[in-house]
């Protein structure tokens, strides 16, 4: 059937539905665009405006999201995936699904922001609110990224794209980054949430000394080229599948080597062919990109991996606590609905201090100082993306192209037996060095 099973149950509604239409070929998609535009009645679309106040956002997030579930006045062409995103009435969905050139119609889902080595006592701090935390400067050592940096591998020449809530080029750690937006909210370019800034700072933030708490903060790959793409917004950090797909398309076009995605949806179909995000992840891999994706924060129950972290081709990252060395309870577990063991690796993701602006700035430390203490697989994922930027730079110096398949081979060779809690375990710099010495010499 050309209509995804996850969309079928929505057809009983008479309301406009945000959908993504996949075509059998790029030529078929281009030919169909004029006909698709005939289905848009701008008088029936709901205009999109940012939430009125911060209090409204923080006290009624679910209500705000439900308000925006009506389709938006937006028509997105996603050529890399042979897809078009648009709002349609149920009767029109059924009609278009019968077109011979239509491969599948998906719901345009809402997406949102998602015993190992421990840090030593001298790397543990306490915020004014009494919360224990450590910094990226110390957690990067657990991946041995500090050794990589000392050896001259700091991500230089490697492009890392981060589809998220954006970033802040004005932040002390990320003034060098490129910045784009695929959001439908108008006039909202700045990262007002802070989640995206935290992620880009952790991946490639330049060294900065926070004089408020007297701690040093530095990204895992401080010389990599960062591209922050805002595809989640409205302050609370949500968007649609199509916003994320457009961000992935932009990352491909900008020549990204690595795409770090600390986002996801708990709505995972039983069949991977019914998830447009999985197809986008596969497209990234086909283009030579390493997709590093958060497992989700829906643990500890089995089978709780989010989309697109559930994609077989992704390098899926779970979180562990750098204070206890244990996998975090919130970290999503495998398997996927189709039986794939996930996550692939774990990294530090509990109470970590990095660059942050927006509403998340005072979270954890209680200070508006451009830094924040956050937890989640969202925090673990940029650690891995940064390490891979260092590793890719190293392998390029050896004349070897580091792909996601090669990364998984290295994990399988030197990691733990794979399981649905922690995958192959923690990925470290010495694993890349050892593989190079034993297999690439």
PDB file of N, CA and C in Angstrom, residues 122-162:
ATOM      1  N   UNK A 122      39.167  14.983  41.004  1.00  0.00           N
ATOM      2  CA  UNK A 122      39.541  16.371  40.690  1.00  0.00           C
ATOM      3  C   UNK A 122      38.779  16.926  39.484  1.00  0.00           C
ATOM      4  N   UNK A 123      38.078  16.045  38.745  1.00  0.00           N
ATOM      5  CA  UNK A 123      37.279  16.493  37.595  1.00  0.00           C
ATOM      6  C   UNK A 123      35.799  16.614  37.948  1.00  0.00           C
ATOM      7  N   UNK A 124      35.480  16.489  39.222  1.00  0.00           N
ATOM      8  CA  UNK A 124      34.092  16.577  39.671  1.00  0.00           C
ATOM      9  C   UNK A 124      33.875  17.898  40.407  1.00  0.00           C
ATOM     10  N   UNK A 125      32.820  18.600  39.990  1.00  0.00           N
ATOM     11  CA  UNK A 125      32.539  19.921  40.550  1.00  0.00           C
ATOM     12  C   UNK A 125      31.122  19.947  41.113  1.00  0.00           C
ATOM     13  N   UNK A 126      30.822  20.996  41.855  1.00  0.00           N
ATOM     14  CA  UNK A 126      29.476  21.187  42.391  1.00  0.00           C
ATOM     15  C   UNK A 126      29.002  22.594  42.029  1.00  0.00           C
ATOM     16  N   UNK A 127      27.809  22.682  41.425  1.00  0.00           N
ATOM     17  CA  UNK A 127      27.257  23.971  41.009  1.00  0.00           C
ATOM     18  C   UNK A 127      26.643  24.691  42.206  1.00  0.00           C
ATOM     19  N   UNK A 128      26.306  25.982  42.056  1.00  0.00           N
ATOM     20  CA  UNK A 128      25.646  26.714  43.147  1.00  0.00           C
ATOM     21  C   UNK A 128      24.329  26.089  43.588  1.00  0.00           C
ATOM     22  N   UNK A 129      23.711  25.285  42.703  1.00  0.00           N
ATOM     23  CA  UNK A 129      22.453  24.618  43.067  1.00  0.00           C
ATOM     24  C   UNK A 129      22.696  23.294  43.781  1.00  0.00           C
ATOM     25  N   UNK A 130      23.971  22.919  43.949  1.00  0.00           N
ATOM     26  CA  UNK A 130      24.303  21.670  44.628  1.00  0.00           C
ATOM     27  C   UNK A 130      24.421  20.475  43.714  1.00  0.00           C
ATOM     28  N   UNK A 131      24.328  20.692  42.403  1.00  0.00           N
ATOM     29  CA  UNK A 131      24.397  19.575  41.467  1.00  0.00           C
ATOM     30  C   UNK A 131      25.845  19.229  41.141  1.00  0.00           C
ATOM     31  N   UNK A 132      26.162  17.948  41.214  1.00  0.00           N
ATOM     32  CA  UNK A 132      27.494  17.480  40.843  1.00  0.00           C
ATOM     33  C   UNK A 132      27.607  17.455  39.323  1.00  0.00           C
ATOM     34  N   UNK A 133      28.758  17.883  38.787  1.00  0.00           N
ATOM     35  CA  UNK A 133      28.928  17.867  37.338  1.00  0.00           C
ATOM     36  C   UNK A 133      30.401  17.749  36.990  1.00  0.00           C
ATOM     37  N   UNK A 134      30.647  17.447  35.714  1.00  0.00           N
ATOM     38  CA  UNK A 134      31.993  17.482  35.168  1.00  0.00           C
ATOM     39  C   UNK A 134      31.924  18.236  33.851  1.00  0.00           C
ATOM     40  N   UNK A 135      33.058  18.471  33.211  1.00  0.00           N
ATOM     41  CA  UNK A 135      33.067  19.252  31.981  1.00  0.00           C
ATOM     42  C   UNK A 135      33.502  18.398  30.792  1.00  0.00           C
ATOM     43  N   UNK A 136      33.221  18.904  29.591  1.00  0.00           N
ATOM     44  CA  UNK A 136      33.628  18.208  28.374  1.00  0.00           C
ATOM     45  C   UNK A 136      35.140  18.033  28.332  1.00  0.00           C
ATOM     46  N   UNK A 137      35.877  18.970  28.893  1.00  0.00           N
ATOM     47  CA  UNK A 137      37.334  18.859  28.945  1.00  0.00           C
ATOM     48  C   UNK A 137      37.762  17.554  29.605  1.00  0.00           C
ATOM     49  N   UNK A 138      36.987  17.096  30.580  1.00  0.00           N
ATOM     50  CA  UNK A 138      37.315  15.847  31.278  1.00  0.00           C
ATOM     51  C   UNK A 138      36.662  14.632  30.626  1.00  0.00           C
ATOM     52  N   UNK A 139      35.413  14.755  30.162  1.00  0.00           N
ATOM     53  CA  UNK A 139      34.754  13.589  29.564  1.00  0.00           C
ATOM     54  C   UNK A 139      35.392  13.196  28.240  1.00  0.00           C
ATOM     55  N   UNK A 140      35.990  14.152  27.514  1.00  0.00           N
ATOM     56  CA  UNK A 140      36.668  13.798  26.264  1.00  0.00           C
ATOM     57  C   UNK A 140      37.866  12.891  26.538  1.00  0.00           C
ATOM     58  N   UNK A 141      38.416  12.975  27.753  1.00  0.00           N
ATOM     59  CA  UNK A 141      39.537  12.112  28.119  1.00  0.00           C
ATOM     60  C   UNK A 141      39.103  10.651  28.237  1.00  0.00           C
ATOM     61  N   UNK A 142      37.831  10.424  28.561  1.00  0.00           N
ATOM     62  CA  UNK A 142      37.337   9.052  28.684  1.00  0.00           C
ATOM     63  C   UNK A 142      37.304   8.358  27.330  1.00  0.00           C
ATOM     64  N   UNK A 143      37.228   9.155  26.250  1.00  0.00           N
ATOM     65  CA  UNK A 143      37.294   8.629  24.890  1.00  0.00           C
ATOM     66  C   UNK A 143      38.717   8.701  24.341  1.00  0.00           C
ATOM     67  N   UNK A 144      39.640   9.218  25.161  1.00  0.00           N
ATOM     68  CA  UNK A 144      41.046   9.416  24.806  1.00  0.00           C
ATOM     69  C   UNK A 144      41.224  10.454  23.703  1.00  0.00           C
ATOM     70  N   UNK A 145      40.222  11.344  23.567  1.00  0.00           N
ATOM     71  CA  UNK A 145      40.313  12.397  22.556  1.00  0.00           C
ATOM     72  C   UNK A 145      41.399  13.406  22.899  1.00  0.00           C
ATOM     73  N   UNK A 146      41.715  13.537  24.182  1.00  0.00           N
ATOM     74  CA  UNK A 146      42.804  14.442  24.568  1.00  0.00           C
ATOM     75  C   UNK A 146      44.134  13.953  24.003  1.00  0.00           C
ATOM     76  N   UNK A 147      44.301  12.628  23.938  1.00  0.00           N
ATOM     77  CA  UNK A 147      45.519  12.056  23.352  1.00  0.00           C
ATOM     78  C   UNK A 147      45.554  12.342  21.857  1.00  0.00           C
ATOM     79  N   UNK A 148      44.394  12.179  21.206  1.00  0.00           N
ATOM     80  CA  UNK A 148      44.305  12.482  19.774  1.00  0.00           C
ATOM     81  C   UNK A 148      44.705  13.928  19.510  1.00  0.00           C
ATOM     82  N   UNK A 149      44.199  14.844  20.325  1.00  0.00           N
ATOM     83  CA  UNK A 149      44.521  16.265  20.163  1.00  0.00           C
ATOM     84  C   UNK A 149      46.017  16.517  20.336  1.00  0.00           C
ATOM     85  N   UNK A 150      46.627  15.881  21.333  1.00  0.00           N
ATOM     86  CA  UNK A 150      48.060  16.061  21.579  1.00  0.00           C
ATOM     87  C   UNK A 150      48.894  15.520  20.420  1.00  0.00           C
ATOM     88  N   UNK A 151      48.358  14.509  19.726  1.00  0.00           N
ATOM     89  CA  UNK A 151      49.060  13.938  18.575  1.00  0.00           C
ATOM     90  C   UNK A 151      48.817  14.745  17.301  1.00  0.00           C
ATOM     91  N   UNK A 152      48.044  15.821  17.418  1.00  0.00           N
ATOM     92  CA  UNK A 152      47.802  16.690  16.268  1.00  0.00           C
ATOM     93  C   UNK A 152      46.513  16.433  15.532  1.00  0.00           C
ATOM     94  N   UNK A 153      45.688  15.518  16.050  1.00  0.00           N
ATOM     95  CA  UNK A 153      44.415  15.201  15.391  1.00  0.00           C
ATOM     96  C   UNK A 153      43.279  15.837  16.187  1.00  0.00           C
ATOM     97  N   UNK A 154      42.823  16.962  15.680  1.00  0.00           N
ATOM     98  CA  UNK A 154      41.817  17.766  16.376  1.00  0.00           C
ATOM     99  C   UNK A 154      40.611  18.087  15.501  1.00  0.00           C
ATOM    100  N   UNK A 155      40.451  17.312  14.413  1.00  0.00           N
ATOM    101  CA  UNK A 155      39.313  17.506  13.521  1.00  0.00           C
ATOM    102  C   UNK A 155      39.541  18.507  12.413  1.00  0.00           C
ATOM    103  N   UNK A 156      40.747  19.046  12.300  1.00  0.00           N
ATOM    104  CA  UNK A 156      41.005  20.064  11.280  1.00  0.00           C
ATOM    105  C   UNK A 156      40.736  19.508   9.879  1.00  0.00           C
ATOM    106  N   UNK A 157      39.960  20.270   9.083  1.00  0.00           N
ATOM    107  CA  UNK A 157      39.618  19.848   7.732  1.00  0.00           C
ATOM    108  C   UNK A 157      38.392  18.968   7.644  1.00  0.00           C
ATOM    109  N   UNK A 158      37.823  18.600   8.776  1.00  0.00           N
ATOM    110  CA  UNK A 158      36.644  17.727   8.801  1.00  0.00           C
ATOM    111  C   UNK A 158      35.396  18.571   9.068  1.00  0.00           C
ATOM    112  N   UNK A 159      34.366  18.370   8.253  1.00  0.00           N
ATOM    113  CA  UNK A 159      33.120  19.133   8.375  1.00  0.00           C
ATOM    114  C   UNK A 159      32.100  18.304   9.151  1.00  0.00           C
ATOM    115  N   UNK A 160      31.606  18.862  10.242  1.00  0.00           N
ATOM    116  CA  UNK A 160      30.592  18.192  11.061  1.00  0.00           C
ATOM    117  C   UNK A 160      29.329  19.049  11.066  1.00  0.00           C
ATOM    118  N   UNK A 161      28.243  18.500  10.544  1.00  0.00           N
ATOM    119  CA  UNK A 161      26.957  19.202  10.530  1.00  0.00           C
ATOM    120  C   UNK A 161      26.100  18.720  11.689  1.00  0.00           C
ATOM    121  N   UNK A 162      25.355  19.659  12.283  1.00  0.00           N
ATOM    122  CA  UNK A 162      24.556  19.343  13.466  1.00  0.00           C
ATOM    123  C   UNK A 162      23.126  19.858  13.291  1.00  0.00           C
TER     124      UNK A 162
END
